[in-house]
CSV table of C-alpha atoms and ligand atoms in Angstrom, one decimal:
chain,number,residue,atom,x,y,z
U,1427,TYR,CA,10.2,-41.6,3.8
U,1428,ALA,CA,7.5,-40.6,1.4
U,1429,LYS,CA,6.4,-44.2,1.2
U,1430,ARG,CA,5.0,-44.0,4.7
U,1431,ASN,CA,1.9,-42.4,3.2
U,1432,GLY,CA,1.3,-45.3,0.9
U,1433,GLY,CA,3.0,-46.3,-2.3
U,1434,ASN,CA,0.7,-44.5,-4.5
U,1435,GLN,CA,1.8,-41.1,-3.2
U,1436,TYR,CA,5.5,-41.8,-3.8
U,1437,GLN,CA,5.4,-39.8,-7.0
U,1438,PHE,CA,4.3,-36.7,-5.1
U,1439,TYR,CA,7.3,-36.5,-2.9
U,1440,ARG,CA,9.3,-33.4,-3.5
U,1441,PRO,CA,11.9,-32.0,-1.0
U,1442,GLU,CA,11.2,-28.3,-1.8
U,1443,PRO,CA,7.8,-28.0,-0.1
U,1444,ILE,CA,9.2,-29.3,3.2
U,1445,VAL,CA,12.0,-26.8,3.2
U,1446,ALA,CA,9.4,-24.1,2.3
U,1447,ASP,CA,7.2,-25.3,5.1
U,1448,ARG,CA,10.0,-25.0,7.6
U,1449,ARG,CA,10.8,-21.6,6.4
U,1450,ARG,CA,7.1,-20.7,6.7
U,1451,LEU,CA,6.9,-22.0,10.2
U,1452,ASN,CA,9.9,-20.0,11.1
U,1453,LEU,CA,8.6,-16.9,9.5
U,1454,GLU,CA,5.2,-17.4,11.1
U,1455,SER,CA,6.4,-17.7,14.6
U,1456,SER,CA,8.9,-14.8,14.2
U,1457,LEU,CA,6.2,-12.6,12.8
U,1458,TYR,CA,4.2,-13.4,15.9
U,1459,TYR,CA,6.8,-11.9,18.2
U,1460,ALA,CA,8.1,-9.2,15.9
U,1461,LEU,CA,5.6,-6.5,16.9
U,1462,GLU,CA,6.5,-6.9,20.6
U,1463,ARG,CA,10.2,-6.8,19.8
U,1464,SER,CA,9.7,-3.6,17.8
U,1465,GLU,CA,11.2,-5.2,14.7
U,1466,PHE,CA,8.9,-3.3,12.4
U,1467,GLN,CA,9.4,0.2,11.0
U,1468,VAL,CA,7.3,2.4,8.8
U,1469,TYR,CA,9.0,3.9,5.7
U,1470,TYR,CA,7.5,6.8,3.8
U,1471,GLN,CA,7.5,7.3,0.0
U,1472,PRO,CA,6.7,10.8,-1.2
U,1473,GLN,CA,3.8,11.5,-3.6
U,1474,VAL,CA,4.4,14.4,-5.8
U,1475,ASP,CA,2.0,16.8,-7.6
U,1476,LEU,CA,2.6,16.8,-11.4
U,1477,ILE,CA,1.8,20.5,-11.8
U,1478,SER,CA,3.6,22.1,-8.9
U,1479,GLY,CA,6.3,19.4,-8.5
U,1480,GLN,CA,5.8,19.6,-4.7
U,1481,ILE,CA,5.5,16.8,-2.2
U,1482,ILE,CA,1.8,16.5,-1.4
U,1483,GLY,CA,1.6,13.2,0.4
U,1484,ALA,CA,3.3,10.0,1.5
U,1485,GLU,CA,2.6,6.3,1.5
U,1486,ALA,CA,3.4,4.4,4.6
U,1487,LEU,CA,5.1,1.1,3.8
U,1488,VAL,CA,6.0,-1.3,6.5
U,1489,ARG,CA,9.5,-2.8,6.8
U,1490,TRP,CA,10.6,-5.8,8.9
U,1491,GLN,CA,14.1,-5.6,10.3
U,1492,HIS,CA,14.7,-9.2,11.5
U,1493,PRO,CA,17.7,-9.5,13.9
U,1494,GLU,CA,19.2,-12.4,11.9
U,1495,TRP,CA,17.6,-12.3,8.5
U,1496,GLY,CA,18.0,-8.6,7.9
U,1497,LEU,CA,15.4,-6.7,6.0
U,1498,VAL,CA,12.4,-8.9,5.1
U,1499,SER,CA,10.4,-7.6,2.1
U,1500,PRO,CA,6.6,-7.0,2.7
U,1501,ALA,CA,6.0,-9.1,-0.3
U,1502,ASP,CA,7.3,-12.0,1.8
U,1503,PHE,CA,5.5,-11.5,5.0
U,1504,ILE,CA,2.3,-9.5,4.3
U,1505,PRO,CA,0.6,-12.4,2.5
U,1506,LEU,CA,1.5,-14.7,5.5
U,1507,ALA,CA,0.3,-12.1,8.0
U,1508,GLU,CA,-2.9,-11.9,6.0
U,1509,GLU,CA,-3.4,-15.6,6.2
U,1510,THR,CA,-2.7,-16.0,9.9
U,1511,GLY,CA,-4.5,-12.9,11.0
U,1512,GLY,CA,-1.3,-11.2,12.2
U,1513,ILE,CA,-2.0,-8.4,9.8
U,1514,ILE,CA,-4.7,-7.1,12.1
U,1515,PRO,CA,-2.4,-5.9,14.9
U,1516,LEU,CA,0.4,-5.1,12.4
U,1517,GLY,CA,-1.9,-3.1,10.2
U,1518,GLU,CA,-3.3,-1.2,13.2
U,1519,TRP,CA,0.2,-0.4,14.4
U,1520,VAL,CA,1.2,0.9,10.9
U,1521,LEU,CA,-1.9,3.0,10.9
U,1522,LEU,CA,-1.3,4.5,14.3
U,1523,THR,CA,2.4,5.1,13.5
U,1524,ALA,CA,1.6,6.8,10.2
U,1525,CYS,CA,-1.1,9.0,11.6
U,1526,ARG,CA,1.1,10.0,14.5
U,1527,GLN,CA,3.9,10.9,12.0
U,1528,ALA,CA,1.5,12.9,9.8
U,1529,LYS,CA,0.4,14.9,12.8
U,1530,ALA,CA,4.0,15.4,13.9
U,1531,TRP,CA,4.9,16.9,10.5
U,1532,ALA,CA,1.8,19.1,10.6
U,1533,ASN,CA,2.8,20.3,14.1
U,1534,LEU,CA,6.3,21.1,12.8
U,1535,GLY,CA,4.7,23.5,10.3
U,1536,PHE,CA,5.4,21.6,7.1
U,1537,PRO,CA,2.8,21.9,4.3
U,1538,LEU,CA,0.0,19.4,5.1
U,1539,LEU,CA,0.5,15.9,3.6
U,1540,LYS,CA,-1.9,13.3,2.8
U,1541,MET,CA,-0.9,10.0,4.4
U,1542,GLY,CA,-1.7,6.9,2.4
U,1543,VAL,CA,-1.9,3.7,4.5
U,1544,ASN,CA,-2.5,0.2,3.0
U,1545,LEU,CA,-5.5,-1.6,4.4
U,1546,SER,CA,-5.8,-5.4,4.2
U,1547,ILE,CA,-8.9,-7.3,3.5
U,1548,ARG,CA,-8.9,-8.6,7.1
U,1549,GLN,CA,-9.0,-5.1,8.4
U,1550,LEU,CA,-11.7,-4.0,6.0
U,1551,ASN,CA,-13.8,-6.9,7.2
U,1552,GLN,CA,-13.2,-6.2,10.8
U,1553,ILE,CA,-16.5,-5.7,12.6
U,1554,ASP,CA,-15.2,-2.8,14.7
U,1555,LEU,CA,-13.0,-1.2,12.0
U,1556,ILE,CA,-14.9,2.1,12.3
U,1557,GLU,CA,-14.5,2.3,16.1
U,1558,ARG,CA,-10.8,1.5,15.6
U,1559,LEU,CA,-10.3,4.2,13.0
U,1560,VAL,CA,-12.1,6.7,15.2
U,1561,ALA,CA,-9.9,5.7,18.2
U,1562,ILE,CA,-6.7,6.2,16.2
U,1563,LEU,CA,-7.8,9.6,14.8
U,1564,HIS,CA,-8.8,10.6,18.3
U,1565,GLN,CA,-5.5,9.4,19.8
U,1566,THR,CA,-3.3,11.1,17.2
U,1567,GLU,CA,-5.5,14.2,16.7
U,1568,LEU,CA,-5.0,13.9,13.0
U,1569,ASP,CA,-7.5,15.7,10.8
U,1570,PRO,CA,-9.2,12.7,8.9
U,1571,GLN,CA,-9.0,14.5,5.6
U,1572,TRP,CA,-5.2,13.9,5.6
U,1573,LEU,CA,-5.6,10.1,5.9
U,1574,GLU,CA,-6.2,8.0,2.8
U,1575,LEU,CA,-6.8,4.3,3.0
U,1576,GLU,CA,-5.5,2.2,0.1
U,1577,LEU,CA,-7.5,-0.8,-1.0
U,1578,THR,CA,-7.0,-3.2,-3.9
U,1579,GLU,CA,-9.6,-4.1,-6.5
U,1580,SER,CA,-9.7,-7.7,-5.3
U,1581,MET,CA,-10.9,-6.5,-1.9
U,1582,VAL,CA,-13.9,-4.8,-3.3
U,1583,VAL,CA,-15.1,-7.2,-6.0
U,1584,HIS,CA,-16.5,-9.7,-3.4
U,1585,ASN,CA,-19.8,-8.5,-1.9
U,1586,VAL,CA,-19.9,-5.2,-3.6
U,1587,GLU,CA,-23.0,-3.9,-1.8
U,1588,GLU,CA,-21.5,-4.6,1.6
U,1589,THR,CA,-18.2,-3.0,0.5
U,1590,ILE,CA,-20.0,0.1,-0.6
U,1591,ARG,CA,-21.6,0.4,2.8
U,1592,ARG,CA,-18.3,-0.1,4.5
U,1593,LEU,CA,-16.5,2.5,2.4
U,1594,GLN,CA,-19.4,5.0,2.9
U,1595,GLU,CA,-18.9,4.6,6.7
U,1596,ILE,CA,-15.2,5.2,6.4
U,1597,ARG,CA,-15.7,8.2,4.2
U,1598,SER,CA,-18.3,9.6,6.5
U,1599,LEU,CA,-15.5,9.9,9.1
U,1600,GLY,CA,-13.8,12.3,6.6
U,1601,ILE,CA,-11.1,9.7,5.6
U,1602,GLN,CA,-10.3,9.3,1.9
U,1603,ILE,CA,-10.1,6.1,-0.1
U,1604,SER,CA,-7.9,5.0,-3.0
U,1605,ILE,CA,-7.8,1.9,-5.2
U,1606,ASP,CA,-4.2,0.6,-5.2
U,1607,ASP,CA,-2.5,-1.3,-8.1
U,1608,PHE,CA,-5.4,-0.2,-10.3
U,1609,GLY,CA,-5.7,-2.1,-13.6
U,1610,THR,CA,-4.3,-5.4,-12.3
U,1611,GLY,CA,-7.5,-6.8,-10.8
U,1612,TYR,CA,-11.0,-7.4,-12.1
U,1613,SER,CA,-12.5,-4.0,-12.1
U,1614,SER,CA,-15.9,-3.8,-13.5
U,1615,LEU,CA,-16.4,-0.3,-14.6
U,1616,GLY,CA,-20.0,-0.6,-13.6
U,1617,TYR,CA,-19.3,-0.8,-9.9
U,1618,LEU,CA,-16.2,1.5,-10.0
U,1619,ASN,CA,-18.8,4.2,-10.6
U,1620,LYS,CA,-20.8,3.1,-7.5
U,1621,LEU,CA,-17.9,2.9,-5.1
U,1622,PRO,CA,-17.2,6.0,-2.9
U,1623,LEU,CA,-13.6,6.7,-4.0
U,1624,ASP,CA,-11.2,9.6,-4.1
U,1625,THR,CA,-8.1,8.3,-6.0
U,1626,LEU,CA,-7.0,5.7,-8.5
U,1627,LYS,CA,-3.4,4.6,-8.2
U,1628,ILE,CA,-2.3,3.3,-11.6
U,1629,ASP,CA,-0.3,0.1,-11.2
U,1630,ARG,CA,3.4,0.3,-12.0
U,1631,CYS,CA,3.2,-2.4,-14.6
U,1632,PHE,CA,1.4,0.1,-16.9
U,1633,ILE,CA,3.9,2.8,-16.1
U,1634,ASP,CA,7.0,0.8,-16.8
U,1635,GLY,CA,8.5,1.9,-20.1
U,1636,ILE,CA,5.2,3.7,-20.9
U,1637,ASP,CA,7.0,6.1,-23.3
U,1638,GLN,CA,8.0,3.1,-25.4
U,1639,ASN,CA,5.0,0.9,-25.0
U,1640,PRO,CA,2.0,2.1,-27.0
U,1641,LYS,CA,-0.4,-0.4,-25.4
U,1642,ASN,CA,0.4,0.6,-21.9
U,1643,ALA,CA,0.4,4.3,-23.0
U,1644,ALA,CA,-3.1,3.9,-24.4
U,1645,LEU,CA,-4.4,2.0,-21.3
U,1646,THR,CA,-2.9,4.6,-18.9
U,1647,GLN,CA,-4.5,7.4,-20.9
U,1648,ALA,CA,-7.8,5.6,-20.9
U,1649,ILE,CA,-7.6,5.1,-17.1
U,1650,ILE,CA,-6.8,8.8,-16.6
U,1651,GLN,CA,-9.7,9.9,-18.8
U,1652,MET,CA,-12.1,7.6,-17.0
U,1653,ALA,CA,-10.9,8.8,-13.6
U,1654,ASP,CA,-11.3,12.4,-14.7
U,1655,SER,CA,-14.9,11.7,-15.7
U,1656,LEU,CA,-15.6,10.0,-12.4
U,1657,LYS,CA,-13.9,13.0,-10.6
U,1658,LEU,CA,-11.1,10.8,-9.2
U,1659,LYS,CA,-7.5,11.8,-8.7
U,1660,THR,CA,-4.9,9.7,-10.4
U,1661,VAL,CA,-1.5,8.7,-9.0
U,1662,ALA,CA,1.0,6.9,-11.1
U,1663,GLU,CA,3.0,4.3,-9.2
U,1664,GLY,CA,6.5,3.2,-9.9
U,1665,VAL,CA,7.8,6.1,-12.0
U,1666,GLU,CA,11.5,5.5,-12.6
U,1667,THR,CA,12.5,7.6,-15.5
U,1668,LEU,CA,12.2,11.1,-16.9
U,1669,ALA,CA,10.7,9.7,-20.1
U,1670,GLU,CA,7.9,8.0,-18.0
U,1671,LEU,CA,7.4,11.2,-16.0
U,1672,THR,CA,7.2,13.4,-19.2
U,1673,PHE,CA,4.6,11.1,-20.7
U,1674,LEU,CA,2.5,11.2,-17.5
U,1675,CYS,CA,2.6,15.0,-17.3
U,1676,GLN,CA,1.5,15.2,-21.0
U,1677,SER,CA,-1.3,12.8,-20.2
U,1678,ASN,CA,-2.6,15.0,-17.3
U,1679,CYS,CA,-2.0,12.5,-14.6
U,1680,HIS,CA,-2.3,14.3,-11.2
U,1681,ALA,CA,0.5,12.9,-9.1
U,1682,MET,CA,3.3,10.4,-9.1
U,1683,GLN,CA,5.2,8.1,-6.7
U,1684,GLY,CA,8.4,6.3,-7.7
U,1685,TYR,CA,12.1,5.9,-7.5
U,1686,PHE,CA,12.6,8.7,-10.0
U,1687,PHE,CA,11.8,11.1,-7.2
U,1688,SER,CA,12.5,9.0,-4.2
U,1689,LYS,CA,12.3,5.5,-2.8
U,1690,PRO,CA,10.5,4.9,0.5
U,1691,LEU,CA,12.5,6.5,3.3
U,1692,LYS,CA,12.9,6.4,7.0
U,1693,SER,CA,10.9,9.2,8.7
U,1694,ASP,CA,14.1,11.3,9.4
U,1695,ASP,CA,15.2,11.1,5.7
U,1696,PHE,CA,11.7,12.0,4.5
U,1697,GLN,CA,11.7,15.0,6.8
U,1698,GLN,CA,15.0,16.1,5.2
U,1699,LEU,CA,13.2,16.2,1.9
U,1700,LEU,CA,10.5,18.4,3.5
U,1701,VAL,CA,13.2,20.7,5.1
U,1702,GLY,CA,15.0,21.0,1.8
U,1703,LYS,CA,11.7,21.5,0.0
U,1704,LYS,CA,12.8,18.9,-2.6
U,1705,GLN,CA,10.8,19.4,-5.8
U,1706,LEU,CA,10.2,17.3,-8.9
U,1707,PRO,CA,11.6,18.9,-12.0
U,1708,ILE,CA,8.4,19.1,-14.1
U,1709,PRO,CA,9.2,18.7,-17.8
U,1710,GLY,CA,8.0,21.7,-19.6
B,2472,C2E,P1,1.9,-1.1,-2.7
B,2472,C2E,O1,1.0,-0.6,-1.7
B,2472,C2E,O2,1.5,-1.0,-4.2
B,2472,C2E,O3,3.2,-0.2,-2.5
B,2472,C2E,C1,4.1,0.2,-3.6
B,2472,C2E,C2,5.3,-0.7,-3.7
B,2472,C2E,O4,6.0,-0.3,-4.9
B,2472,C2E,C3,6.2,-0.5,-2.5
B,2472,C2E,O5,6.8,-1.8,-2.3
B,2472,C2E,C4,7.3,0.4,-3.1
B,2472,C2E,O6,8.5,0.3,-2.4
B,2472,C2E,C5,7.4,0.0,-4.5
B,2472,C2E,N1,7.8,1.1,-5.4
B,2472,C2E,C6,7.7,2.4,-5.3
B,2472,C2E,N2,8.2,3.1,-6.3
B,2472,C2E,C7,8.8,2.1,-7.1
B,2472,C2E,C8,9.5,2.2,-8.3
B,2472,C2E,O7,9.8,3.3,-8.9
B,2472,C2E,N3,9.9,1.1,-8.9
B,2472,C2E,C9,9.6,-0.1,-8.3
B,2472,C2E,N4,10.1,-1.2,-8.9
B,2472,C2E,N5,9.0,-0.3,-7.1
B,2472,C2E,C10,8.5,0.9,-6.5
B,2472,C2E,P2,7.0,-2.5,-0.9
B,2472,C2E,O8,7.3,-1.4,0.1
B,2472,C2E,O9,7.9,-3.6,-1.0
B,2472,C2E,O10,5.5,-3.0,-0.6
B,2472,C2E,C11,5.0,-4.0,-1.3
B,2472,C2E,C12,3.5,-4.2,-1.0
B,2472,C2E,O11,3.3,-4.7,0.3
B,2472,C2E,C13,2.7,-2.9,-1.1
B,2472,C2E,O12,2.4,-2.6,-2.4
B,2472,C2E,C14,1.5,-3.3,-0.2
B,2472,C2E,O13,0.6,-4.0,-1.0
B,2472,C2E,C15,2.1,-4.2,0.8
B,2472,C2E,N6,2.3,-3.4,2.0
B,2472,C2E,C16,3.4,-2.6,2.4
B,2472,C2E,N7,3.1,-2.1,3.6
B,2472,C2E,C17,1.9,-2.5,4.0
B,2472,C2E,C18,1.1,-2.3,5.2
B,2472,C2E,O14,1.4,-1.6,6.2
B,2472,C2E,N8,-0.1,-3.0,5.3
B,2472,C2E,C19,-0.6,-3.8,4.2
B,2472,C2E,N9,-1.8,-4.4,4.3
B,2472,C2E,N10,0.2,-4.0,3.1
B,2472,C2E,C20,1.4,-3.4,3.0
B,2473,MG,MG1,-0.2,1.0,-1.6
B,2474,MG,MG1,0.4,-0.2,-5.5
B,2475,MG,MG1,11.0,1.0,-15.4
């Protein structure tokens, strides 16, 4: 079979890529229809203040409930959606859903929550992004200060000047901006200072076992100090243990997100946390 392409290429034949291709095609076409079939859901993971122990925000995380395959992880379909452009309608739907939810919780009288929504590079580069953001804020009547868009470092390293202009436009709407997975990309400290940002989210690879890993501990403390001097808030991602939490509190990190407090939840379950005023036990 592989010989059809000429004898020389015989050695390149591997069965796996063909299986992967088929799976990819399947995924790609399913992804295309999944929005119309309402197979996506938005989950919400609480963000908790490390002084008060109270829920101060949520991150919107998309989930795909496929009728046959079950729950598909965003790690499996977001990159493909990015590649094919499907991320544009999907990302916009997540944004609309999350803003609507934030407004609904505000209307129910819960303390106001900052809603973090992940933005893809495709969305950031969209010519009419600002108009779309304005339309969503208008439609949902959400006060823009309660929306925070999460970008990754890799999205801002290309064409820094253009990105700065983009982010300034977003911020002039009153929307906040955070850098997600901070520490895993190529951040030049030089431009970090120039970017209009509000929050650094410290990647969970630094947080994992931080109480036992002196290098990660030192890096995290350096990130927090740097963020402080740039007047940025810090959110630690992926906090799973009390020991990690204790270390972060002692290091004056501002907020946390992670399984230790809660995994991402369906909106009803998140609302139960708000009703029960669930609090993080801050180690004293
Ligand atoms: P992210 O934005 O960095 O989101 C945090 C991820 O860490 C989430 O994975 C969350 O479930 C997971 N996580 C939270 N706490 C813990 C913890 O204590 N331990 C561990 N091991 N993991 C924790 P998830 O939901 O699978 O999302 C993966 C990535 O997919 C996100 O990373 C984000 O980059 C992307 N993503 C998710 N939803 C969207 C979306 O609506 N739009 C875009 N563009 N990307 C999205
Ligand atoms: Mg994120
Ligand atoms: Mg992250
Ligand atoms: Mg861990």
